[in-house]
């Protein structure tokens, strides 16, 4: 009753990293940081009615930012058939069979298979799927999201046959006789889009469950990429009706641009959902060899990837987006794609609230440095790919792979690197990315590029997922705990400033967003009230 209650929280006796410095106390009032400094000063300033939390030496970081993921696809994976980690074609078939048994009607959609993990050491084909499910359409996405496998029923209902030409921006996989082999690359996946949309609907409740899951890792802000109008509608419903757990920023796909909505004015960080940018693809991914390279693949000398769209076809939507204050975000994985993305982003700095960004920028050999240094887009990277793309040396050849995920080199050249997961195409867990940026090699010693010279320190790696994330979204107050920042914080079990990243997601005790506690780890004992 009465007027709005202003809640004030004081955290004491902690090791608090503001994004710039370490301090011991923090006051959050009405959802904002009003003080970060010494305990003595915090006690003097503490207003009456403040709720005090003793940290007992624990580490506190700004709430984490994932600058690039796909909330709709992630939700569909979480609520649908997950094929990640399948170690063989037989296991893929078994998971599909069980899912088909549980899903009595309609098409079947799965995601996450990775032929690099299969004991059979080959890509699956239409025959592998037909042998499991033949009486209804099946679409199974490759772990990269840049290729899909269809069964005969799906090919038939999409109208794909021996006489179907490849689309300009994609490829239909074929066997020796020219018959489709079930694999669809890049733009060729559009033809099965209707089956997928019908078979795995997106619900606001499903999105809320995904956001709750994100909060459990300490994430308080995420940017969802390539948003469709369907996803935007579901996101609005998911964020409108309840107190937000995780702030969502959206980069629309080009086809949704004509109906782009205007972001509401007012205090932007308190807005749970804002459309801030436009996402476009300029190439594919390393896994299916569709990333566009300046020289052929080392393990497939007749291939050098796929250019998606043309420079002219991409320029127009970026201009339209700029008129609506949508910042450009261009997907570029190969070095040749990066050069084209840089030409497209040249001169766009300062035109939109959200800065120009390149998504992935996975391969940055010295030849691209002059243009990269001049255009200076935000580079939205996925350190977790270091572990997932451990086979990259074969694709690129060792000498070229030396310039993949070259984070130290890019930081030293003054580039702003923002961390992200690209979930569901890689695990959502931001701690995995932080750890990969620090260690380079995974726990079994594998890496896409093990070069120690490219390693970041723990605070720098956390910086990728905090302050740099906020800056990548054009909201520099997000991702810090300095005065004026939103009260987004993650409390870790760790107390050691040198080793706080090693516990990973298991070390997250509490997540706070906008001054509200949105996640508490079960049975681990969070902060205590004195
Ligand atoms: Zn992505």
Coordinates of C-alpha atoms and ligand atoms in Angstrom, one line a residue:
X1 CA 0.0 0.0 0.0
X2 CA 1.1 3.7 0.1
X3 CA 3.9 4.8 -2.2
X4 CA 6.4 2.6 -3.9
X5 CA 8.8 0.9 -1.4
X6 CA 12.4 1.8 -2.1
X7 CA 14.5 -1.2 -1.4
X8 CA 18.1 -0.8 -0.3
X9 CA 20.7 -3.6 0.0
X10 CA 24.1 -3.4 1.4
X11 CA 26.7 -6.1 0.8
X12 CA 29.7 -6.2 3.2
X13 CA 32.9 -8.1 3.8
X14 CA 33.2 -9.2 0.2
X15 CA 35.7 -9.2 -2.6
X16 CA 33.7 -7.1 -5.1
X17 CA 35.0 -6.6 -8.6
X18 CA 33.2 -3.5 -10.1
X19 CA 34.6 -4.2 -13.6
X20 CA 37.4 -1.7 -13.0
X21 CA 38.6 -2.3 -9.4
X22 CA 38.2 -4.4 -6.3
X23 CA 36.3 -3.1 -3.3
X24 CA 34.7 -4.6 -0.1
X25 CA 31.2 -3.1 0.1
X26 CA 28.3 -2.2 -2.3
X27 CA 25.0 -0.4 -1.8
X28 CA 22.1 -0.9 -4.3
X29 CA 19.2 1.4 -3.8
X30 CA 16.0 1.2 -5.9
X31 CA 17.7 -1.1 -8.3
X32 CA 20.8 1.0 -8.9
X33 CA 24.3 0.9 -7.5
X34 CA 24.7 4.1 -5.3
X35 CA 28.1 3.2 -3.7
X36 CA 31.0 0.8 -4.2
X37 CA 33.9 1.2 -1.8
X38 CA 35.1 0.6 1.7
X39 CA 33.0 -1.0 4.4
X40 CA 33.4 1.9 6.8
X41 CA 32.1 4.4 4.3
X42 CA 29.2 2.0 3.3
X43 CA 28.2 1.8 7.0
X44 CA 28.2 5.5 7.3
X45 CA 26.0 5.9 4.2
X46 CA 23.6 3.1 4.9
X47 CA 20.1 4.5 5.0
X48 CA 17.5 3.3 7.6
X49 CA 15.8 0.1 6.6
X50 CA 18.7 -1.2 4.6
X51 CA 18.9 -5.0 4.2
X52 CA 22.5 -6.0 5.0
X53 CA 24.2 -9.1 3.5
X54 CA 27.5 -10.4 4.8
X55 CA 29.6 -11.9 2.1
X56 CA 32.2 -13.6 4.3
X57 CA 35.0 -12.9 1.8
X58 CA 33.1 -14.1 -1.2
X59 CA 33.8 -12.8 -4.7
X60 CA 31.1 -10.6 -6.3
X61 CA 31.1 -9.8 -10.0
X62 CA 28.8 -7.6 -12.1
X63 CA 25.9 -9.7 -13.6
X64 CA 27.2 -11.5 -16.7
X65 CA 26.2 -10.5 -20.2
X66 CA 25.9 -12.9 -23.1
X67 CA 26.2 -10.7 -26.1
X68 CA 25.1 -13.3 -28.7
X69 CA 22.8 -16.2 -28.3
X70 CA 19.5 -17.5 -29.9
X71 CA 16.8 -17.6 -27.3
X72 CA 14.1 -19.1 -29.6
X73 CA 16.4 -21.9 -30.8
X74 CA 17.8 -22.4 -27.3
X75 CA 14.3 -22.8 -25.9
X76 CA 13.3 -25.2 -28.7
X77 CA 16.4 -27.3 -27.9
X78 CA 15.7 -27.3 -24.2
X79 CA 12.1 -28.2 -24.7
X80 CA 12.7 -30.5 -27.7
X81 CA 15.0 -33.2 -29.0
X82 CA 18.6 -32.5 -27.9
X83 CA 21.2 -34.3 -30.0
X84 CA 24.3 -32.6 -28.5
X85 CA 26.9 -35.0 -27.2
X86 CA 25.6 -38.0 -29.3
X87 CA 28.8 -40.1 -29.7
X88 CA 27.6 -42.2 -32.6
X89 CA 25.1 -42.4 -35.4
X90 CA 23.5 -45.2 -33.5
X91 CA 23.1 -43.0 -30.4
X92 CA 21.6 -40.2 -32.6
X93 CA 19.1 -42.8 -34.0
X94 CA 18.3 -44.1 -30.5
X95 CA 17.6 -40.5 -29.2
X96 CA 15.4 -39.9 -32.3
X97 CA 13.5 -43.1 -31.8
X98 CA 12.7 -42.3 -28.1
X99 CA 11.6 -38.8 -29.0
X100 CA 9.3 -40.1 -31.8
X101 CA 7.7 -42.5 -29.3
X102 CA 7.0 -39.6 -26.9
X103 CA 5.7 -37.3 -29.7
X104 CA 2.7 -39.0 -31.2
X105 CA 1.9 -36.6 -34.0
X106 CA 3.5 -34.2 -36.5
X107 CA 7.0 -33.5 -37.6
X108 CA 10.1 -34.1 -35.4
X109 CA 12.8 -31.5 -35.0
X110 CA 16.1 -32.0 -33.2
X111 CA 19.4 -30.0 -32.8
X112 CA 23.0 -30.4 -31.9
X113 CA 24.5 -33.5 -33.7
X114 CA 28.2 -33.2 -34.5
X115 CA 29.8 -35.7 -36.9
X116 CA 33.2 -34.9 -35.4
X117 CA 32.0 -36.8 -32.3
X118 CA 30.6 -39.8 -34.1
X119 CA 32.6 -43.1 -33.7
X120 CA 31.6 -43.8 -37.4
X121 CA 33.6 -40.8 -38.5
X122 CA 31.1 -39.7 -41.2
X123 CA 28.2 -37.4 -41.8
X124 CA 24.7 -38.9 -41.5
X125 CA 22.4 -39.1 -44.6
X126 CA 18.8 -39.4 -45.4
X127 CA 19.1 -43.2 -45.1
X128 CA 20.2 -43.0 -41.5
X129 CA 17.1 -41.1 -40.6
X130 CA 14.6 -43.0 -42.8
X131 CA 15.8 -46.2 -41.0
X132 CA 14.5 -44.7 -37.7
X133 CA 11.5 -42.6 -38.7
X134 CA 10.0 -42.8 -42.2
X135 CA 6.3 -42.0 -41.8
X136 CA 6.6 -38.3 -40.9
X137 CA 9.0 -35.4 -41.5
X138 CA 12.2 -35.2 -39.5
X139 CA 14.6 -32.3 -39.5
X140 CA 17.8 -32.5 -37.4
X141 CA 20.1 -29.5 -37.2
X142 CA 23.9 -29.8 -37.2
X143 CA 25.5 -28.3 -34.1
X144 CA 26.6 -25.2 -36.0
X145 CA 23.0 -24.4 -37.1
X146 CA 24.4 -23.9 -40.6
X147 CA 23.4 -27.3 -41.9
X148 CA 20.4 -29.7 -41.4
X149 CA 19.6 -33.3 -42.1
X150 CA 16.1 -34.2 -43.4
X151 CA 14.5 -37.6 -43.9
X152 CA 12.7 -38.5 -47.2
X153 CA 9.3 -37.4 -45.8
X154 CA 10.7 -34.0 -45.0
X155 CA 12.4 -33.7 -48.4
X156 CA 9.2 -34.7 -50.1
X157 CA 7.0 -32.2 -48.2
X158 CA 9.5 -29.5 -48.9
X159 CA 9.4 -30.4 -52.6
X160 CA 13.2 -31.2 -52.8
X161 CA 14.1 -33.8 -55.5
X162 CA 16.9 -34.6 -57.9
X163 CA 15.8 -31.8 -60.2
X164 CA 15.7 -29.1 -57.5
X165 CA 18.5 -26.5 -58.1
X166 CA 20.6 -25.2 -55.3
X167 CA 19.5 -21.8 -54.0
X168 CA 22.0 -18.9 -54.5
X169 CA 22.9 -18.8 -50.8
X170 CA 23.0 -22.5 -50.1
X171 CA 23.6 -26.1 -51.2
X172 CA 21.5 -29.2 -51.3
X173 CA 23.7 -32.2 -50.5
X174 CA 23.6 -35.0 -53.1
X175 CA 24.8 -38.5 -53.6
X176 CA 26.8 -39.7 -56.6
X177 CA 23.6 -40.0 -58.7
X178 CA 22.6 -36.5 -58.0
X179 CA 19.8 -37.5 -55.6
X180 CA 19.4 -35.4 -52.5
X181 CA 21.2 -37.1 -49.6
X182 CA 19.2 -35.3 -46.9
X183 CA 21.8 -32.7 -46.0
X184 CA 20.8 -29.0 -46.5
X185 CA 23.4 -26.3 -46.1
X186 CA 22.7 -22.6 -45.3
X187 CA 20.0 -21.1 -47.5
X188 CA 18.8 -24.6 -48.6
X189 CA 17.4 -25.0 -45.0
X190 CA 14.7 -22.4 -45.7
X191 CA 12.7 -24.9 -47.7
X192 CA 12.0 -26.9 -44.5
X193 CA 11.4 -23.8 -42.3
X194 CA 7.6 -24.3 -42.4
X195 CA 7.9 -27.9 -41.1
X196 CA 10.2 -26.7 -38.3
X197 CA 7.9 -23.8 -37.3
X198 CA 4.9 -26.1 -37.2
X199 CA 6.6 -28.9 -35.3
X200 CA 8.3 -26.9 -32.5
X201 CA 6.2 -24.0 -31.5
X202 CA 7.7 -21.3 -29.2
X203 CA 5.8 -20.5 -26.1
X204 CA 6.3 -17.6 -23.6
X205 CA 6.4 -20.1 -20.8
X206 CA 9.3 -22.0 -22.5
X207 CA 11.2 -18.7 -22.9
X208 CA 10.7 -17.9 -19.2
X209 CA 12.2 -21.3 -18.3
X210 CA 15.1 -20.6 -20.6
X211 CA 15.7 -17.1 -18.9
X212 CA 15.5 -18.7 -15.5
X213 CA 18.1 -21.2 -16.6
X214 CA 20.3 -18.3 -17.8
X215 CA 20.0 -16.6 -14.5
X216 CA 21.3 -19.7 -12.7
X217 CA 24.7 -19.1 -14.4
X218 CA 24.8 -15.5 -13.2
X219 CA 23.6 -14.0 -16.5
X220 CA 21.6 -10.9 -16.1
X221 CA 21.6 -9.5 -19.7
X222 CA 21.4 -11.5 -23.0
X223 CA 21.3 -10.4 -26.6
X224 CA 19.2 -12.7 -28.8
X225 CA 20.2 -12.7 -32.4
X226 CA 18.3 -13.0 -35.7
X227 CA 15.0 -12.5 -34.0
X228 CA 11.9 -13.4 -36.0
X229 CA 8.5 -11.7 -35.5
X230 CA 7.2 -14.9 -33.9
X231 CA 10.0 -14.9 -31.4
X232 CA 9.6 -11.2 -30.7
X233 CA 5.9 -11.8 -30.0
X234 CA 6.7 -14.6 -27.6
X235 CA 9.4 -12.5 -25.9
X236 CA 7.0 -9.6 -25.4
X237 CA 4.5 -12.0 -23.8
X238 CA 7.3 -13.6 -21.7
X239 CA 8.7 -10.3 -20.4
X240 CA 5.5 -8.3 -20.0
X241 CA 3.6 -10.3 -17.4
X242 CA 6.2 -11.0 -14.8
X243 CA 9.1 -9.4 -13.0
X244 CA 12.1 -9.8 -15.3
X245 CA 14.9 -12.2 -14.4
X246 CA 17.2 -11.4 -17.3
X247 CA 17.3 -8.3 -19.4
X248 CA 16.8 -9.2 -23.1
X249 CA 18.1 -7.2 -26.1
X250 CA 17.2 -8.2 -29.6
X251 CA 18.8 -8.0 -33.0
X252 CA 16.2 -8.6 -35.7
X253 CA 16.6 -10.7 -38.7
X254 CA 16.3 -8.8 -42.0
X255 CA 12.9 -10.4 -42.9
X256 CA 11.4 -8.9 -39.7
X257 CA 12.8 -5.4 -40.4
X258 CA 9.7 -4.0 -42.2
X259 CA 7.7 -4.5 -39.1
X260 CA 10.4 -3.5 -36.6
X261 CA 9.0 -2.0 -33.5
X262 CA 10.2 1.3 -31.9
X263 CA 11.9 0.8 -28.5
X264 CA 10.1 2.7 -25.8
X265 CA 11.8 5.8 -24.5
X266 CA 12.7 6.3 -20.8
X267 CA 15.3 4.6 -18.6
X268 CA 16.6 1.9 -21.0
X269 CA 18.3 -0.4 -18.5
X270 CA 15.0 -0.8 -16.7
X271 CA 13.4 -2.0 -19.9
X272 CA 13.3 -5.9 -19.9
X273 CA 13.1 -6.1 -23.7
X274 CA 14.4 -3.8 -26.3
X275 CA 15.0 -4.2 -30.0
X276 CA 18.4 -2.6 -30.6
X277 CA 19.9 -4.0 -33.8
X278 CA 19.7 -5.9 -37.0
X279 CA 21.6 -9.1 -37.7
X280 CA 22.7 -10.3 -41.1
X281 CA 24.9 -13.2 -42.3
X282 CA 27.8 -12.9 -44.6
X283 CA 29.0 -16.5 -44.4
X284 CA 28.5 -19.8 -42.7
X285 CA 30.6 -21.8 -40.2
X286 CA 33.8 -23.9 -40.0
X287 CA 32.1 -27.2 -39.2
X288 CA 30.2 -27.6 -42.5
X289 CA 33.1 -25.7 -44.3
X290 CA 30.7 -22.8 -45.2
X291 CA 32.8 -20.1 -43.5
X292 CA 34.2 -18.0 -46.3
X293 CA 38.0 -18.1 -46.5
X294 CA 40.5 -16.2 -48.6
X295 CA 42.3 -19.4 -49.3
X296 CA 40.8 -23.0 -49.6
X297 CA 40.2 -25.3 -46.7
X298 CA 43.3 -27.3 -45.8
X299 CA 41.2 -30.5 -45.6
X300 CA 39.1 -29.8 -48.7
X301 CA 41.3 -28.0 -51.3
X302 CA 38.4 -27.5 -53.7
X303 CA 36.3 -25.6 -51.1
X304 CA 36.7 -22.1 -49.7
X305 CA 33.3 -21.6 -48.1
X306 CA 30.1 -19.8 -49.0
X307 CA 29.4 -16.0 -49.3
X308 CA 25.9 -15.3 -48.1
X309 CA 24.2 -12.3 -49.7
X310 CA 26.0 -9.7 -51.8
X311 CA 27.5 -6.5 -50.6
X312 CA 24.7 -4.6 -52.4
X313 CA 21.9 -6.8 -51.0
X314 CA 23.2 -6.3 -47.4
X315 CA 23.8 -2.6 -47.6
X316 CA 20.2 -1.6 -48.1
X317 CA 18.7 -3.3 -45.0
X318 CA 21.6 -1.9 -42.9
X319 CA 20.7 1.6 -44.1
X320 CA 17.0 0.9 -43.3
X321 CA 17.9 -0.4 -39.9
X322 CA 20.0 2.7 -39.2
X323 CA 17.0 4.9 -40.0
X324 CA 15.2 3.0 -37.2
X325 CA 18.2 3.2 -34.8
X326 CA 19.0 -0.5 -35.2
X327 CA 22.8 -1.1 -34.9
X328 CA 24.3 -3.4 -37.5
X329 CA 25.5 -6.9 -36.4
X330 CA 27.2 -8.9 -39.2
X331 CA 28.0 -12.5 -38.9
X332 CA 31.5 -13.2 -40.3
X333 CA 33.6 -16.3 -39.4
X334 CA 36.0 -16.7 -42.3
X335 CA 38.7 -14.0 -43.0
X336 CA 37.2 -13.2 -46.5
X337 CA 33.7 -12.7 -45.0
X338 CA 35.3 -10.5 -42.3
X339 CA 36.8 -8.2 -45.0
X340 CA 33.4 -7.8 -46.6
X341 CA 31.7 -7.2 -43.3
X342 CA 34.3 -4.5 -42.6
X343 CA 33.5 -2.8 -45.9
X344 CA 29.8 -2.9 -45.0
X345 CA 30.4 -1.4 -41.5
X346 CA 32.9 1.2 -42.6
X347 CA 31.5 4.7 -41.7
X348 CA 28.6 3.4 -39.6
X349 CA 30.1 4.2 -36.1
X350 CA 28.0 6.7 -34.2
X351 CA 25.0 6.4 -36.5
X352 CA 23.0 4.1 -34.1
X353 CA 22.7 3.8 -30.4
X354 CA 24.0 0.3 -30.5
X355 CA 27.5 0.2 -32.1
X356 CA 28.4 -1.7 -35.3
X357 CA 29.5 -5.2 -34.5
X358 CA 31.0 -8.3 -36.2
X359 CA 29.7 -11.6 -34.9
X360 CA 32.3 -14.2 -34.4
X361 CA 35.3 -12.6 -36.2
X362 CA 36.8 -16.0 -35.7
X363 CA 39.8 -15.7 -38.0
X364 CA 41.9 -12.5 -37.9
X365 CA 45.2 -13.0 -39.7
X366 CA 47.6 -10.1 -39.9
X367 CA 46.3 -9.3 -43.4
X368 CA 43.0 -8.0 -42.1
X369 CA 44.5 -5.9 -39.3
X370 CA 44.8 -2.6 -41.2
X371 CA 41.1 -2.5 -42.1
X372 CA 40.0 -4.0 -38.8
X373 CA 42.0 -1.3 -36.8
X374 CA 40.5 1.5 -38.9
X375 CA 36.8 0.4 -38.9
X376 CA 36.9 -0.8 -35.3
X377 CA 33.6 -2.6 -34.9
X378 CA 32.8 -4.4 -31.6
X379 CA 34.0 -8.0 -32.0
X380 CA 31.5 -10.4 -30.5
X381 CA 33.5 -13.6 -29.8
X382 CA 32.8 -17.0 -28.4
X383 CA 35.8 -18.2 -26.4
X384 CA 33.9 -21.5 -25.9
X385 CA 34.5 -22.3 -29.5
X386 CA 38.2 -22.8 -28.6
X387 CA 37.1 -26.1 -26.9
X388 CA 34.3 -27.0 -29.3
X389 CA 36.2 -26.4 -32.6
X390 CA 39.3 -28.5 -31.4
X391 CA 39.5 -29.9 -34.9
X392 CA 40.0 -26.5 -36.5
X393 CA 43.7 -27.1 -37.2
X394 CA 42.7 -29.7 -39.8
X395 CA 40.3 -27.4 -41.5
X396 CA 42.6 -24.4 -41.6
X397 CA 46.1 -25.8 -41.4
X398 CA 48.2 -25.0 -38.3
X399 CA 49.7 -21.8 -39.6
X400 CA 46.4 -20.2 -40.3
X401 CA 44.7 -21.7 -37.2
X402 CA 47.2 -19.6 -35.2
X403 CA 45.0 -16.6 -36.0
X404 CA 41.7 -18.2 -34.9
X405 CA 40.3 -16.8 -31.7
X406 CA 43.4 -14.6 -31.2
X407 CA 41.9 -12.7 -28.3
X408 CA 45.2 -11.3 -26.8
X409 CA 46.3 -10.0 -30.1
X410 CA 42.9 -8.3 -30.7
X411 CA 42.8 -6.8 -27.1
X412 CA 46.3 -5.5 -27.5
X413 CA 45.3 -3.8 -30.7
X414 CA 42.7 -2.0 -28.7
X415 CA 39.6 -3.8 -30.0
X416 CA 36.5 -4.2 -27.9
X417 CA 35.8 -8.0 -27.5
X418 CA 32.4 -9.0 -26.1
X419 CA 32.0 -12.5 -24.8
X420 CA 29.1 -14.7 -25.8
X421 CA 27.9 -18.4 -26.1
X422 CA 26.0 -18.6 -29.4
X423 CA 23.7 -21.0 -27.6
X424 CA 22.2 -23.4 -28.5
X425 CA 25.1 -23.8 -31.0
X426 CA 27.5 -24.1 -28.1
X427 CA 26.7 -24.5 -24.4
X428 CA 25.1 -21.5 -22.7
X429 CA 27.4 -21.7 -19.7
X430 CA 29.4 -18.4 -19.7
X431 CA 31.9 -19.9 -17.2
X432 CA 33.0 -22.4 -19.9
X433 CA 33.8 -19.4 -22.2
X434 CA 35.6 -17.5 -19.4
X435 CA 37.7 -20.6 -18.6
X436 CA 38.5 -21.2 -22.3
X437 CA 39.7 -17.6 -22.7
X438 CA 42.0 -18.1 -19.7
X439 CA 43.2 -21.7 -20.3
X440 CA 42.9 -21.9 -24.1
X441 CA 43.0 -25.8 -23.9
X442 CA 40.1 -27.9 -22.6
X443 CA 40.5 -30.2 -19.6
X444 CA 41.7 -33.0 -22.0
X445 CA 44.3 -30.6 -23.6
X446 CA 42.5 -29.9 -26.9
X447 CA 42.0 -26.6 -28.5
X448 CA 41.2 -24.9 -31.8
X449 CA 44.2 -22.7 -31.2
X450 CA 46.2 -23.6 -28.1
X451 CA 48.7 -20.6 -28.4
X452 CA 49.4 -19.5 -24.8
X453 CA 50.3 -16.0 -26.2
X454 CA 46.5 -15.5 -26.9
X455 CA 45.4 -16.3 -23.3
X456 CA 43.6 -13.7 -21.2
X457 CA 43.8 -13.2 -17.4
X458 CA 40.7 -14.0 -15.3
X459 CA 39.7 -10.4 -14.8
X460 CA 40.0 -9.7 -18.6
X461 CA 38.0 -12.8 -19.4
X462 CA 35.3 -11.7 -17.0
X463 CA 35.5 -8.2 -18.6
X464 CA 34.5 -9.8 -21.9
X465 CA 31.3 -11.1 -20.3
X466 CA 30.5 -8.0 -18.2
X467 CA 31.5 -4.4 -19.1
X468 CA 32.4 -5.2 -22.7
X469 CA 29.0 -6.9 -23.1
X470 CA 27.2 -3.7 -22.0
X471 CA 29.3 -1.6 -24.4
X472 CA 28.6 -4.0 -27.2
X473 CA 24.9 -3.3 -26.7
X474 CA 25.4 0.5 -26.5
X475 CA 24.5 0.4 -22.8
X476 CA 27.8 1.0 -21.1
X477 CA 26.3 1.2 -17.6
X478 CA 25.4 -2.6 -17.9
X479 CA 28.2 -4.9 -16.8
X480 CA 29.8 -2.8 -14.1
X481 CA 29.1 -2.2 -10.4
X482 CA 30.2 1.5 -10.5
X483 CA 27.8 4.1 -9.2
X484 CA 24.7 4.5 -11.4
X485 CA 25.0 0.9 -12.8
X486 CA 22.0 -1.3 -12.5
X487 CA 22.1 -3.6 -9.4
X488 CA 23.1 -6.7 -11.4
X489 CA 25.5 -8.9 -9.6
X490 CA 26.6 -12.5 -9.2
X491 CA 27.8 -13.8 -5.9
X492 CA 30.3 -16.7 -6.1
X493 CA 31.2 -19.3 -3.5
X494 CA 34.9 -18.6 -4.3
X495 CA 36.9 -16.3 -2.0
X496 CA 40.3 -16.4 -3.9
X497 CA 40.8 -13.5 -6.4
X498 CA 43.3 -15.6 -8.3
X499 CA 41.3 -18.7 -8.8
X500 CA 37.6 -17.6 -8.8
X501 CA 37.0 -18.8 -12.4
X502 CA 37.9 -22.4 -11.8
X503 CA 34.8 -23.4 -10.0
X504 CA 32.7 -22.4 -12.9
X505 CA 28.9 -22.5 -12.9
X506 CA 28.9 -24.7 -9.8
X507 CA 30.3 -21.8 -7.9
X508 CA 27.4 -19.4 -8.5
X509 CA 25.5 -18.8 -5.3
X510 CA 23.1 -16.0 -6.1
X511 CA 22.2 -13.8 -9.1
X512 CA 20.6 -10.3 -8.6
X513 CA 19.1 -8.3 -11.4
X514 CA 18.1 -4.7 -11.1
X515 CA 18.4 -4.9 -7.3
X516 CA 16.2 -8.1 -7.0
X517 CA 17.4 -11.6 -6.2
X518 CA 16.5 -13.7 -9.2
X519 CA 18.4 -16.9 -8.4
X520 CA 19.7 -18.7 -5.3
X521 CA 21.7 -21.9 -5.6
X522 CA 19.9 -24.8 -3.8
X523 CA 21.4 -25.9 -0.5
X524 CA 24.7 -24.1 -0.8
X525 CA 24.0 -21.3 1.7
X526 CA 24.2 -17.9 0.0
X527 CA 24.9 -14.7 1.9
X528 CA 23.9 -14.4 5.6
X529 CA 22.0 -11.7 7.3
X530 CA 23.8 -10.5 10.4
Ligands
LIG1 ZN1 24.7 -17.1 -33.7

